[in-house]
GROMACS .gro file of C-alpha atoms in nm:
model
  180
    1UNK     CA    1   1.657  -0.850   0.692
    2UNK     CA    2   1.407  -0.596   0.546
    3UNK     CA    3   1.117  -0.799   0.669
    4UNK     CA    4   1.222  -0.759   1.028
    5UNK     CA    5   1.330  -0.386   0.984
    6UNK     CA    6   1.024  -0.231   1.178
    7UNK     CA    7   0.972  -0.242   1.541
    8UNK     CA    8   0.608  -0.142   1.498
    9UNK     CA    9   0.499  -0.345   1.196
   10UNK     CA   10   0.124  -0.242   1.188
   11UNK     CA   11   0.210   0.128   1.240
   12UNK     CA   12   0.494   0.110   0.985
   13UNK     CA   13   0.286  -0.055   0.724
   14UNK     CA   14   0.028   0.197   0.758
   15UNK     CA   15   0.260   0.501   0.742
   16UNK     CA   16   0.484   0.365   0.461
   17UNK     CA   17   0.188   0.273   0.250
   18UNK     CA   18   0.028   0.617   0.293
   19UNK     CA   19   0.338   0.810   0.242
   20UNK     CA   20   0.422   0.613  -0.082
   21UNK     CA   21   0.068   0.678  -0.209
   22UNK     CA   22   0.072   1.048  -0.128
   23UNK     CA   23   0.410   1.080  -0.298
   24UNK     CA   24   0.260   0.923  -0.597
   25UNK     CA   25  -0.008   1.186  -0.598
   26UNK     CA   26   0.248   1.469  -0.571
   27UNK     CA   27   0.475   1.323  -0.854
   28UNK     CA   28   0.154   1.289  -1.067
   29UNK     CA   29   0.047   1.643  -0.998
   30UNK     CA   30  -0.265   1.505  -0.809
   31UNK     CA   31  -0.208   1.632  -0.452
   32UNK     CA   32  -0.579   1.758  -0.437
   33UNK     CA   33  -0.702   1.376  -0.488
   34UNK     CA   34  -0.748   1.199  -0.156
   35UNK     CA   35  -0.567   0.872  -0.082
   36UNK     CA   36  -0.813   0.614   0.042
   37UNK     CA   37  -0.731   0.411   0.342
   38UNK     CA   38  -1.000   0.125   0.412
   39UNK     CA   39  -1.049  -0.202   0.588
   40UNK     CA   40  -1.261  -0.432   0.367
   41UNK     CA   41  -1.446  -0.716   0.513
   42UNK     CA   42  -1.402  -1.003   0.280
   43UNK     CA   43  -1.683  -1.253   0.194
   44UNK     CA   44  -1.512  -1.522   0.421
   45UNK     CA   45  -1.519  -1.285   0.722
   46UNK     CA   46  -1.158  -1.192   0.719
   47UNK     CA   47  -1.047  -0.839   0.682
   48UNK     CA   48  -0.794  -0.670   0.469
   49UNK     CA   49  -0.619  -0.316   0.499
   50UNK     CA   50  -0.606  -0.136   0.175
   51UNK     CA   51  -0.444   0.191   0.070
   52UNK     CA   52  -0.531   0.320  -0.282
   53UNK     CA   53  -0.387   0.609  -0.477
   54UNK     CA   54  -0.459   0.752  -0.820
   55UNK     CA   55  -0.103   0.869  -0.886
   56UNK     CA   56   0.156   0.752  -1.131
   57UNK     CA   57   0.065   0.379  -1.131
   58UNK     CA   58   0.303   0.100  -1.192
   59UNK     CA   59   0.363  -0.124  -1.497
   60UNK     CA   60   0.518  -0.470  -1.456
   61UNK     CA   61   0.872  -0.333  -1.503
   62UNK     CA   62   0.826  -0.064  -1.233
   63UNK     CA   63   0.647  -0.308  -0.988
   64UNK     CA   64   0.971  -0.536  -1.013
   65UNK     CA   65   1.203  -0.242  -0.981
   66UNK     CA   66   1.022  -0.042  -0.711
   67UNK     CA   67   0.821  -0.286  -0.494
   68UNK     CA   68   1.030  -0.602  -0.536
   69UNK     CA   69   1.366  -0.435  -0.558
   70UNK     CA   70   1.576  -0.302  -0.261
   71UNK     CA   71   1.692   0.063  -0.254
   72UNK     CA   72   1.515   0.156  -0.602
   73UNK     CA   73   1.333   0.482  -0.584
   74UNK     CA   74   1.220   0.754  -0.793
   75UNK     CA   75   1.208   1.006  -0.528
   76UNK     CA   76   1.567   1.072  -0.435
   77UNK     CA   77   1.607   1.397  -0.623
   78UNK     CA   78   1.257   1.530  -0.560
   79UNK     CA   79   1.230   1.778  -0.263
   80UNK     CA   80   0.848   1.779  -0.200
   81UNK     CA   81   0.802   1.405  -0.132
   82UNK     CA   82   0.817   1.221   0.192
   83UNK     CA   83   1.008   0.883   0.104
   84UNK     CA   84   1.323   0.823  -0.086
   85UNK     CA   85   1.520   0.534   0.026
   86UNK     CA   86   1.342   0.250  -0.158
   87UNK     CA   87   1.250   0.038   0.134
   88UNK     CA   88   0.882   0.179   0.234
   89UNK     CA   89   0.699  -0.089   0.029
   90UNK     CA   90   0.860  -0.365   0.224
   91UNK     CA   91   0.687  -0.261   0.541
   92UNK     CA   92   0.399  -0.515   0.463
   93UNK     CA   93   0.673  -0.798   0.473
   94UNK     CA   94   0.732  -0.699   0.829
   95UNK     CA   95   0.377  -0.749   0.931
   96UNK     CA   96   0.304  -1.041   0.689
   97UNK     CA   97   0.629  -1.222   0.742
   98UNK     CA   98   0.475  -1.561   0.661
   99UNK     CA   99   0.168  -1.467   0.473
  100UNK     CA  100   0.070  -1.310   0.140
  101UNK     CA  101  -0.019  -0.958   0.041
  102UNK     CA  102  -0.124  -0.803  -0.282
  103UNK     CA  103  -0.041  -0.506  -0.515
  104UNK     CA  104  -0.306  -0.404  -0.770
  105UNK     CA  105  -0.134  -0.180  -1.030
  106UNK     CA  106  -0.289   0.033  -1.301
  107UNK     CA  107  -0.102   0.203  -1.559
  108UNK     CA  108  -0.172   0.331  -1.912
  109UNK     CA  109  -0.492   0.108  -1.933
  110UNK     CA  110  -0.353  -0.207  -1.804
  111UNK     CA  111  -0.424  -0.353  -1.461
  112UNK     CA  112  -0.210  -0.623  -1.289
  113UNK     CA  113  -0.237  -0.773  -0.962
  114UNK     CA  114   0.039  -0.948  -0.793
  115UNK     CA  115   0.056  -1.163  -0.487
  116UNK     CA  116   0.390  -1.113  -0.269
  117UNK     CA  117   0.474  -1.398  -0.062
  118UNK     CA  118   0.757  -1.515   0.186
  119UNK     CA  119   1.013  -1.732  -0.001
  120UNK     CA  120   1.293  -1.909   0.187
  121UNK     CA  121   1.547  -1.611   0.161
  122UNK     CA  122   1.339  -1.310   0.067
  123UNK     CA  123   0.986  -1.210  -0.047
  124UNK     CA  124   0.892  -1.310  -0.419
  125UNK     CA  125   0.593  -1.232  -0.636
  126UNK     CA  126   0.349  -1.398  -0.856
  127UNK     CA  127   0.139  -1.206  -1.127
  128UNK     CA  128  -0.210  -1.313  -1.076
  129UNK     CA  129  -0.378  -1.135  -1.363
  130UNK     CA  130  -0.343  -0.876  -1.638
  131UNK     CA  131  -0.629  -0.703  -1.810
  132UNK     CA  132  -0.729  -0.404  -1.997
  133UNK     CA  133  -0.914  -0.135  -1.807
  134UNK     CA  134  -1.068   0.193  -1.828
  135UNK     CA  135  -0.956   0.344  -1.491
  136UNK     CA  136  -0.701   0.600  -1.391
  137UNK     CA  137  -0.354   0.510  -1.307
  138UNK     CA  138  -0.275   0.421  -0.941
  139UNK     CA  139  -0.191   0.138  -0.706
  140UNK     CA  140  -0.395  -0.048  -0.439
  141UNK     CA  141  -0.175  -0.214  -0.165
  142UNK     CA  142  -0.384  -0.481   0.014
  143UNK     CA  143  -0.257  -0.666   0.327
  144UNK     CA  144  -0.489  -0.945   0.503
  145UNK     CA  145  -0.535  -0.847   0.874
  146UNK     CA  146  -0.441  -1.134   1.104
  147UNK     CA  147  -0.709  -1.261   1.350
  148UNK     CA  148  -0.735  -1.022   1.651
  149UNK     CA  149  -0.527  -0.723   1.496
  150UNK     CA  150  -0.836  -0.512   1.373
  151UNK     CA  151  -0.832  -0.297   1.684
  152UNK     CA  152  -0.466  -0.252   1.644
  153UNK     CA  153  -0.500  -0.131   1.297
  154UNK     CA  154  -0.762   0.115   1.387
  155UNK     CA  155  -0.553   0.250   1.665
  156UNK     CA  156  -0.252   0.285   1.448
  157UNK     CA  157  -0.436   0.431   1.166
  158UNK     CA  158  -0.564   0.716   1.394
  159UNK     CA  159  -0.194   0.754   1.544
  160UNK     CA  160   0.000   0.722   1.224
  161UNK     CA  161  -0.224   0.928   0.994
  162UNK     CA  162  -0.323   1.210   1.235
  163UNK     CA  163  -0.122   1.469   1.050
  164UNK     CA  164  -0.152   1.346   0.702
  165UNK     CA  165  -0.383   1.577   0.494
  166UNK     CA  166  -0.621   1.454   0.219
  167UNK     CA  167  -0.662   1.100   0.334
  168UNK     CA  168  -1.018   0.946   0.308
  169UNK     CA  169  -1.112   0.670   0.549
  170UNK     CA  170  -1.353   0.379   0.478
  171UNK     CA  171  -1.451   0.141   0.748
  172UNK     CA  172  -1.179   0.264   0.987
  173UNK     CA  173  -1.408   0.408   1.272
  174UNK     CA  174  -1.289   0.766   1.166
  175UNK     CA  175  -1.520   1.037   1.092
  176UNK     CA  176  -1.428   1.203   0.747
  177UNK     CA  177  -1.605   1.532   0.822
  178UNK     CA  178  -1.374   1.820   0.798
  179UNK     CA  179  -1.097   1.639   0.639
  180UNK     CA  180  -0.935   1.817   0.371
   0.00000   0.00000   0.00000
């Protein structure tokens, strides 16, 4: 049901991903750090939409609870965050209903990368790797862009994120001059 919950899958994916990243920055006391939004050209010529934060990060338990769980949130009692219903992380499933997308989660010196995929009844996940790192906590959400959708992503990035402060764009046809 949640994979079909959004009338505008691309716009919802963009808005929900950035809102979650900004909330993580707020909750970690890193409001001055920019959220990174980028479109990455892969070596095989395909493109991927990514949102990266340096907020709280997620360990394995938190990933399964907050990304894979439904209605689980850490935000319900916090007044200065955007989300709070525990469904925003599911927006990618609305766009990639039959494909895979990824979360790279860094917390306390450990990085884990998960692939989320469509199962018969609901999204499921697989841990692709786990390794020690020397990087700050944070999360990177990566969603492969379907053929022909790049222009729609660029348009939706501009529309959905027009009023989000402190977002930095890479390869999104947006000039970062003057962005605070």
